[in-house]
């Protein structure tokens, strides 16, 4: 058995609810998809009206795969490259050259560990603080959805109620495309579109709507 957070909208906020389900070990996509189906079954058993969506490359739903951070692009770059290249440390950064290397290479660049404590993120001239913890990732995810998907494809998100990311383990990482996708749905429902936020406006929105 395993436990993973599932993200949904409740009383105007994106919240994460832990669910326990049967885990199918192994690296094969088929094993991951069995685990996803087991998690989704647990969600449906808890809520008969639930319409869960796996947000990852392992998703059997086309929109779920398109919403994967590995498939979305921002300014022609992967989210991983944008995220790593925006980090500002006490003794260095941001390292804009990390936009131009493979995503795994960007994540493992030694400067990210040798430049002191992380202090902020800087993207397109705007600064994002470290708190709320996921605000910068959620911002660039939303921007990538706007850039990568036509409006009608983004609207399909509204048909789902629960968002999962089978690879996300909160004990090992902080950001997840499932939480970010739930926030995209909330914004689409509240505002009818994905607005052009300034950093300050998005931070305020995030504080209001993400638990």
PDB file of C-alpha atoms in Angstrom:
ATOM      1  CA  UNK A   1       0.000   0.000   0.000  1.00  0.00           C
ATOM      2  CA  UNK A   2       1.038   3.615  -0.562  1.00  0.00           C
ATOM      3  CA  UNK A   3      -0.236   7.085   0.244  1.00  0.00           C
ATOM      4  CA  UNK A   4      -0.266  10.062  -2.096  1.00  0.00           C
ATOM      5  CA  UNK A   5      -1.870  13.515  -1.947  1.00  0.00           C
ATOM      6  CA  UNK A   6      -4.729  14.222  -4.330  1.00  0.00           C
ATOM      7  CA  UNK A   7      -5.452  17.860  -5.196  1.00  0.00           C
ATOM      8  CA  UNK A   8      -8.906  19.340  -5.532  1.00  0.00           C
ATOM      9  CA  UNK A   9     -10.818  22.580  -5.034  1.00  0.00           C
ATOM     10  CA  UNK A  10     -12.685  22.989  -1.777  1.00  0.00           C
ATOM     11  CA  UNK A  11     -14.312  26.247  -0.630  1.00  0.00           C
ATOM     12  CA  UNK A  12     -12.339  28.269  -3.137  1.00  0.00           C
ATOM     13  CA  UNK A  13      -8.957  26.770  -2.245  1.00  0.00           C
ATOM     14  CA  UNK A  14      -6.687  24.128  -3.755  1.00  0.00           C
ATOM     15  CA  UNK A  15      -6.211  21.497  -1.054  1.00  0.00           C
ATOM     16  CA  UNK A  16      -4.271  18.242  -0.902  1.00  0.00           C
ATOM     17  CA  UNK A  17      -6.008  15.207   0.579  1.00  0.00           C
ATOM     18  CA  UNK A  18      -4.004  12.015   1.282  1.00  0.00           C
ATOM     19  CA  UNK A  19      -5.351   8.768  -0.187  1.00  0.00           C
ATOM     20  CA  UNK A  20      -4.180   5.236   0.503  1.00  0.00           C
ATOM     21  CA  UNK A  21      -4.152   2.774  -2.399  1.00  0.00           C
ATOM     22  CA  UNK A  22      -2.463  -0.364  -3.699  1.00  0.00           C
ATOM     23  CA  UNK A  23       0.981   0.341  -5.145  1.00  0.00           C
ATOM     24  CA  UNK A  24       2.333  -1.693  -8.060  1.00  0.00           C
ATOM     25  CA  UNK A  25       6.156  -1.604  -7.916  1.00  0.00           C
ATOM     26  CA  UNK A  26       8.360  -1.420 -10.995  1.00  0.00           C
ATOM     27  CA  UNK A  27       9.544   1.144 -13.504  1.00  0.00           C
ATOM     28  CA  UNK A  28       7.422  -0.003 -16.452  1.00  0.00           C
ATOM     29  CA  UNK A  29       4.733   2.416 -17.605  1.00  0.00           C
ATOM     30  CA  UNK A  30       2.182  -0.381 -17.250  1.00  0.00           C
ATOM     31  CA  UNK A  31       3.013  -0.681 -13.540  1.00  0.00           C
ATOM     32  CA  UNK A  32       2.692   3.074 -13.046  1.00  0.00           C
ATOM     33  CA  UNK A  33      -0.673   3.009 -14.781  1.00  0.00           C
ATOM     34  CA  UNK A  34      -1.886   0.207 -12.518  1.00  0.00           C
ATOM     35  CA  UNK A  35      -0.963   2.331  -9.513  1.00  0.00           C
ATOM     36  CA  UNK A  36      -2.756   5.317 -11.039  1.00  0.00           C
ATOM     37  CA  UNK A  37      -5.908   3.275 -11.584  1.00  0.00           C
ATOM     38  CA  UNK A  38      -5.732   1.967  -8.025  1.00  0.00           C
ATOM     39  CA  UNK A  39      -5.435   5.533  -6.699  1.00  0.00           C
ATOM     40  CA  UNK A  40      -8.304   6.704  -8.895  1.00  0.00           C
ATOM     41  CA  UNK A  41     -10.461   3.802  -7.696  1.00  0.00           C
ATOM     42  CA  UNK A  42      -9.810   4.913  -4.115  1.00  0.00           C
ATOM     43  CA  UNK A  43     -10.894   8.443  -5.042  1.00  0.00           C
ATOM     44  CA  UNK A  44     -14.099   7.213  -6.691  1.00  0.00           C
ATOM     45  CA  UNK A  45     -14.910   5.020  -3.712  1.00  0.00           C
ATOM     46  CA  UNK A  46     -14.609   8.081  -1.482  1.00  0.00           C
ATOM     47  CA  UNK A  47     -16.624  10.326  -3.815  1.00  0.00           C
ATOM     48  CA  UNK A  48     -19.002   8.797  -6.315  1.00  0.00           C
ATOM     49  CA  UNK A  49     -19.092  12.017  -8.357  1.00  0.00           C
ATOM     50  CA  UNK A  50     -15.302  12.261  -8.657  1.00  0.00           C
ATOM     51  CA  UNK A  51     -13.644  12.617 -12.055  1.00  0.00           C
ATOM     52  CA  UNK A  52      -9.910  12.130 -11.362  1.00  0.00           C
ATOM     53  CA  UNK A  53      -7.170  13.071 -13.809  1.00  0.00           C
ATOM     54  CA  UNK A  54      -3.575  11.889 -13.721  1.00  0.00           C
ATOM     55  CA  UNK A  55      -1.325  14.797 -14.709  1.00  0.00           C
ATOM     56  CA  UNK A  56       1.859  13.200 -16.025  1.00  0.00           C
ATOM     57  CA  UNK A  57       3.361  11.449 -19.019  1.00  0.00           C
ATOM     58  CA  UNK A  58       1.933   8.212 -17.561  1.00  0.00           C
ATOM     59  CA  UNK A  59      -1.657   9.434 -17.923  1.00  0.00           C
ATOM     60  CA  UNK A  60      -3.982   7.434 -20.142  1.00  0.00           C
ATOM     61  CA  UNK A  61      -5.930  10.654 -20.851  1.00  0.00           C
ATOM     62  CA  UNK A  62      -4.607  12.843 -23.637  1.00  0.00           C
ATOM     63  CA  UNK A  63      -5.175  16.064 -21.692  1.00  0.00           C
ATOM     64  CA  UNK A  64      -3.399  14.609 -18.641  1.00  0.00           C
ATOM     65  CA  UNK A  65      -0.309  13.830 -20.722  1.00  0.00           C
ATOM     66  CA  UNK A  66      -0.412  17.257 -22.412  1.00  0.00           C
ATOM     67  CA  UNK A  67      -0.489  18.877 -18.957  1.00  0.00           C
ATOM     68  CA  UNK A  68       2.679  17.067 -17.920  1.00  0.00           C
ATOM     69  CA  UNK A  69       5.549  19.383 -17.055  1.00  0.00           C
ATOM     70  CA  UNK A  70       7.668  17.366 -19.512  1.00  0.00           C
ATOM     71  CA  UNK A  71       5.335  18.270 -22.387  1.00  0.00           C
ATOM     72  CA  UNK A  72       4.478  21.882 -21.536  1.00  0.00           C
ATOM     73  CA  UNK A  73       6.849  24.564 -22.807  1.00  0.00           C
ATOM     74  CA  UNK A  74       7.467  28.138 -21.749  1.00  0.00           C
ATOM     75  CA  UNK A  75       9.392  30.402 -24.077  1.00  0.00           C
ATOM     76  CA  UNK A  76      10.441  27.278 -25.963  1.00  0.00           C
ATOM     77  CA  UNK A  77      12.003  25.660 -22.871  1.00  0.00           C
ATOM     78  CA  UNK A  78      10.874  22.897 -20.537  1.00  0.00           C
ATOM     79  CA  UNK A  79       9.502  23.866 -17.139  1.00  0.00           C
ATOM     80  CA  UNK A  80      12.489  22.162 -15.515  1.00  0.00           C
ATOM     81  CA  UNK A  81      14.915  24.398 -17.391  1.00  0.00           C
ATOM     82  CA  UNK A  82      12.941  27.536 -16.585  1.00  0.00           C
ATOM     83  CA  UNK A  83      12.651  26.561 -12.920  1.00  0.00           C
ATOM     84  CA  UNK A  84      16.339  25.798 -12.413  1.00  0.00           C
ATOM     85  CA  UNK A  85      17.555  28.796 -14.412  1.00  0.00           C
ATOM     86  CA  UNK A  86      15.486  31.188 -12.272  1.00  0.00           C
ATOM     87  CA  UNK A  87      17.007  30.262  -8.902  1.00  0.00           C
ATOM     88  CA  UNK A  88      18.773  33.056  -7.029  1.00  0.00           C
ATOM     89  CA  UNK A  89      21.202  31.992  -4.311  1.00  0.00           C
ATOM     90  CA  UNK A  90      23.047  33.933  -1.669  1.00  0.00           C
ATOM     91  CA  UNK A  91      26.273  33.632  -3.666  1.00  0.00           C
ATOM     92  CA  UNK A  92      25.102  33.427  -7.252  1.00  0.00           C
ATOM     93  CA  UNK A  93      22.360  33.130  -9.817  1.00  0.00           C
ATOM     94  CA  UNK A  94      20.158  33.227 -11.633  1.00  0.00           C
ATOM     95  CA  UNK A  95      22.053  31.011 -14.087  1.00  0.00           C
ATOM     96  CA  UNK A  96      20.336  31.753 -17.387  1.00  0.00           C
ATOM     97  CA  UNK A  97      22.642  29.397 -19.301  1.00  0.00           C
ATOM     98  CA  UNK A  98      20.729  26.496 -17.712  1.00  0.00           C
ATOM     99  CA  UNK A  99      17.965  27.182 -20.218  1.00  0.00           C
ATOM    100  CA  UNK A 100      20.170  25.771 -22.962  1.00  0.00           C
ATOM    101  CA  UNK A 101      21.129  22.372 -21.512  1.00  0.00           C
ATOM    102  CA  UNK A 102      19.125  19.136 -21.227  1.00  0.00           C
ATOM    103  CA  UNK A 103      16.628  19.276 -18.315  1.00  0.00           C
ATOM    104  CA  UNK A 104      18.391  16.580 -16.266  1.00  0.00           C
ATOM    105  CA  UNK A 105      21.688  18.397 -16.708  1.00  0.00           C
ATOM    106  CA  UNK A 106      20.123  21.657 -15.543  1.00  0.00           C
ATOM    107  CA  UNK A 107      18.795  20.012 -12.401  1.00  0.00           C
ATOM    108  CA  UNK A 108      22.209  18.526 -11.571  1.00  0.00           C
ATOM    109  CA  UNK A 109      24.337  21.605 -12.286  1.00  0.00           C
ATOM    110  CA  UNK A 110      26.897  21.857  -9.434  1.00  0.00           C
ATOM    111  CA  UNK A 111      26.341  25.612  -9.058  1.00  0.00           C
ATOM    112  CA  UNK A 112      22.875  24.897  -7.675  1.00  0.00           C
ATOM    113  CA  UNK A 113      24.484  23.232  -4.666  1.00  0.00           C
ATOM    114  CA  UNK A 114      27.616  25.383  -4.348  1.00  0.00           C
ATOM    115  CA  UNK A 115      26.108  28.874  -4.314  1.00  0.00           C
ATOM    116  CA  UNK A 116      24.764  28.984  -0.781  1.00  0.00           C
ATOM    117  CA  UNK A 117      21.139  29.065   0.412  1.00  0.00           C
ATOM    118  CA  UNK A 118      18.332  29.624  -2.083  1.00  0.00           C
ATOM    119  CA  UNK A 119      16.944  33.145  -1.616  1.00  0.00           C
ATOM    120  CA  UNK A 120      14.393  33.740  -4.388  1.00  0.00           C
ATOM    121  CA  UNK A 121      13.450  33.130  -8.014  1.00  0.00           C
ATOM    122  CA  UNK A 122      13.782  35.665 -10.818  1.00  0.00           C
ATOM    123  CA  UNK A 123      11.930  35.279 -14.111  1.00  0.00           C
ATOM    124  CA  UNK A 124      11.582  37.876 -16.875  1.00  0.00           C
ATOM    125  CA  UNK A 125      12.684  40.654 -14.548  1.00  0.00           C
ATOM    126  CA  UNK A 126      10.210  39.800 -11.782  1.00  0.00           C
ATOM    127  CA  UNK A 127      11.149  38.378  -8.386  1.00  0.00           C
ATOM    128  CA  UNK A 128       9.297  35.592  -6.603  1.00  0.00           C
ATOM    129  CA  UNK A 129       9.865  34.794  -2.916  1.00  0.00           C
ATOM    130  CA  UNK A 130      10.329  31.319  -1.449  1.00  0.00           C
ATOM    131  CA  UNK A 131       6.989  31.550   0.317  1.00  0.00           C
ATOM    132  CA  UNK A 132       4.340  30.491  -0.459  1.00  0.00           C
ATOM    133  CA  UNK A 133       6.488  27.422  -1.121  1.00  0.00           C
ATOM    134  CA  UNK A 134       5.130  26.503  -4.548  1.00  0.00           C
ATOM    135  CA  UNK A 135       4.250  29.956  -5.861  1.00  0.00           C
ATOM    136  CA  UNK A 136       6.965  30.235  -8.509  1.00  0.00           C
ATOM    137  CA  UNK A 137       6.496  26.709  -9.891  1.00  0.00           C
ATOM    138  CA  UNK A 138       2.715  27.179 -10.003  1.00  0.00           C
ATOM    139  CA  UNK A 139       3.183  30.494 -11.806  1.00  0.00           C
ATOM    140  CA  UNK A 140       5.417  29.169 -14.570  1.00  0.00           C
ATOM    141  CA  UNK A 141       3.153  26.104 -14.896  1.00  0.00           C
ATOM    142  CA  UNK A 142       0.123  28.349 -15.466  1.00  0.00           C
ATOM    143  CA  UNK A 143       2.102  30.413 -17.988  1.00  0.00           C
ATOM    144  CA  UNK A 144       3.167  27.243 -19.808  1.00  0.00           C
ATOM    145  CA  UNK A 145      -0.440  26.036 -20.032  1.00  0.00           C
ATOM    146  CA  UNK A 146      -1.386  29.379 -21.598  1.00  0.00           C
ATOM    147  CA  UNK A 147       1.466  29.166 -24.079  1.00  0.00           C
ATOM    148  CA  UNK A 148       1.362  25.450 -24.931  1.00  0.00           C
ATOM    149  CA  UNK A 149      -2.351  24.617 -25.093  1.00  0.00           C
ATOM    150  CA  UNK A 150      -5.149  26.154 -27.148  1.00  0.00           C
ATOM    151  CA  UNK A 151      -7.960  27.631 -25.059  1.00  0.00           C
ATOM    152  CA  UNK A 152     -10.332  24.742 -25.760  1.00  0.00           C
ATOM    153  CA  UNK A 153      -7.765  22.197 -24.567  1.00  0.00           C
ATOM    154  CA  UNK A 154      -7.155  24.151 -21.368  1.00  0.00           C
ATOM    155  CA  UNK A 155     -10.919  24.299 -20.837  1.00  0.00           C
ATOM    156  CA  UNK A 156     -10.989  20.485 -20.705  1.00  0.00           C
ATOM    157  CA  UNK A 157      -9.359  20.739 -17.274  1.00  0.00           C
ATOM    158  CA  UNK A 158     -12.668  21.990 -15.914  1.00  0.00           C
ATOM    159  CA  UNK A 159     -14.225  18.572 -16.527  1.00  0.00           C
ATOM    160  CA  UNK A 160     -12.102  16.964 -13.805  1.00  0.00           C
ATOM    161  CA  UNK A 161     -12.449  17.205 -10.038  1.00  0.00           C
ATOM    162  CA  UNK A 162      -9.361  15.504  -8.575  1.00  0.00           C
ATOM    163  CA  UNK A 163      -5.779  15.805  -9.827  1.00  0.00           C
ATOM    164  CA  UNK A 164      -3.037  13.235  -9.239  1.00  0.00           C
ATOM    165  CA  UNK A 165       0.664  12.902 -10.008  1.00  0.00           C
ATOM    166  CA  UNK A 166       1.742   9.329  -9.362  1.00  0.00           C
ATOM    167  CA  UNK A 167       5.438  10.207  -9.142  1.00  0.00           C
ATOM    168  CA  UNK A 168       4.965  12.997  -6.598  1.00  0.00           C
ATOM    169  CA  UNK A 169       6.012  12.140  -3.062  1.00  0.00           C
ATOM    170  CA  UNK A 170       5.775  15.110  -0.644  1.00  0.00           C
ATOM    171  CA  UNK A 171       8.446  13.502   1.536  1.00  0.00           C
ATOM    172  CA  UNK A 172      10.963  14.050  -1.277  1.00  0.00           C
ATOM    173  CA  UNK A 173       9.792  17.133  -3.156  1.00  0.00           C
ATOM    174  CA  UNK A 174       7.598  20.215  -2.890  1.00  0.00           C
ATOM    175  CA  UNK A 175       6.266  21.066  -6.342  1.00  0.00           C
ATOM    176  CA  UNK A 176       3.827  18.988  -8.333  1.00  0.00           C
ATOM    177  CA  UNK A 177       2.009  19.410 -11.609  1.00  0.00           C
ATOM    178  CA  UNK A 178      -1.153  18.017  -9.974  1.00  0.00           C
ATOM    179  CA  UNK A 179      -1.441  20.952  -7.549  1.00  0.00           C
ATOM    180  CA  UNK A 180      -0.626  23.401 -10.323  1.00  0.00           C
ATOM    181  CA  UNK A 181      -3.273  21.884 -12.612  1.00  0.00           C
ATOM    182  CA  UNK A 182      -5.884  22.160  -9.844  1.00  0.00           C
ATOM    183  CA  UNK A 183      -5.005  25.852  -9.505  1.00  0.00           C
ATOM    184  CA  UNK A 184      -5.380  26.289 -13.276  1.00  0.00           C
ATOM    185  CA  UNK A 185      -8.887  24.806 -12.993  1.00  0.00           C
ATOM    186  CA  UNK A 186      -9.744  27.141 -10.110  1.00  0.00           C
ATOM    187  CA  UNK A 187      -8.601  30.191 -12.084  1.00  0.00           C
ATOM    188  CA  UNK A 188     -10.538  29.100 -15.178  1.00  0.00           C
ATOM    189  CA  UNK A 189     -13.692  28.671 -13.103  1.00  0.00           C
ATOM    190  CA  UNK A 190     -13.276  31.894 -11.148  1.00  0.00           C
ATOM    191  CA  UNK A 191     -12.041  34.220 -13.889  1.00  0.00           C
ATOM    192  CA  UNK A 192     -13.108  32.475 -17.100  1.00  0.00           C
ATOM    193  CA  UNK A 193      -9.529  32.482 -18.400  1.00  0.00           C
ATOM    194  CA  UNK A 194      -5.922  32.416 -17.271  1.00  0.00           C
ATOM    195  CA  UNK A 195      -5.169  36.099 -16.597  1.00  0.00           C
ATOM    196  CA  UNK A 196      -1.946  37.952 -17.266  1.00  0.00           C
ATOM    197  CA  UNK A 197      -0.685  38.215 -13.693  1.00  0.00           C
ATOM    198  CA  UNK A 198       2.184  40.335 -12.483  1.00  0.00           C
ATOM    199  CA  UNK A 199       4.375  38.558  -9.950  1.00  0.00           C
ATOM    200  CA  UNK A 200       2.811  40.577  -7.118  1.00  0.00           C
ATOM    201  CA  UNK A 201      -0.745  39.835  -8.246  1.00  0.00           C
ATOM    202  CA  UNK A 202      -0.098  36.121  -8.664  1.00  0.00           C
ATOM    203  CA  UNK A 203       1.532  35.858  -5.241  1.00  0.00           C
ATOM    204  CA  UNK A 204      -1.552  37.493  -3.686  1.00  0.00           C
ATOM    205  CA  UNK A 205      -3.845  35.146  -5.640  1.00  0.00           C
ATOM    206  CA  UNK A 206      -1.787  32.125  -4.587  1.00  0.00           C
ATOM    207  CA  UNK A 207      -1.944  33.098  -0.917  1.00  0.00           C
ATOM    208  CA  UNK A 208      -5.733  33.340  -1.209  1.00  0.00           C
ATOM    209  CA  UNK A 209      -6.383  30.165  -3.148  1.00  0.00           C
ATOM    210  CA  UNK A 210      -3.721  27.559  -2.303  1.00  0.00           C
ATOM    211  CA  UNK A 211      -3.753  25.881   1.086  1.00  0.00           C
TER     212      UNK A 211
END
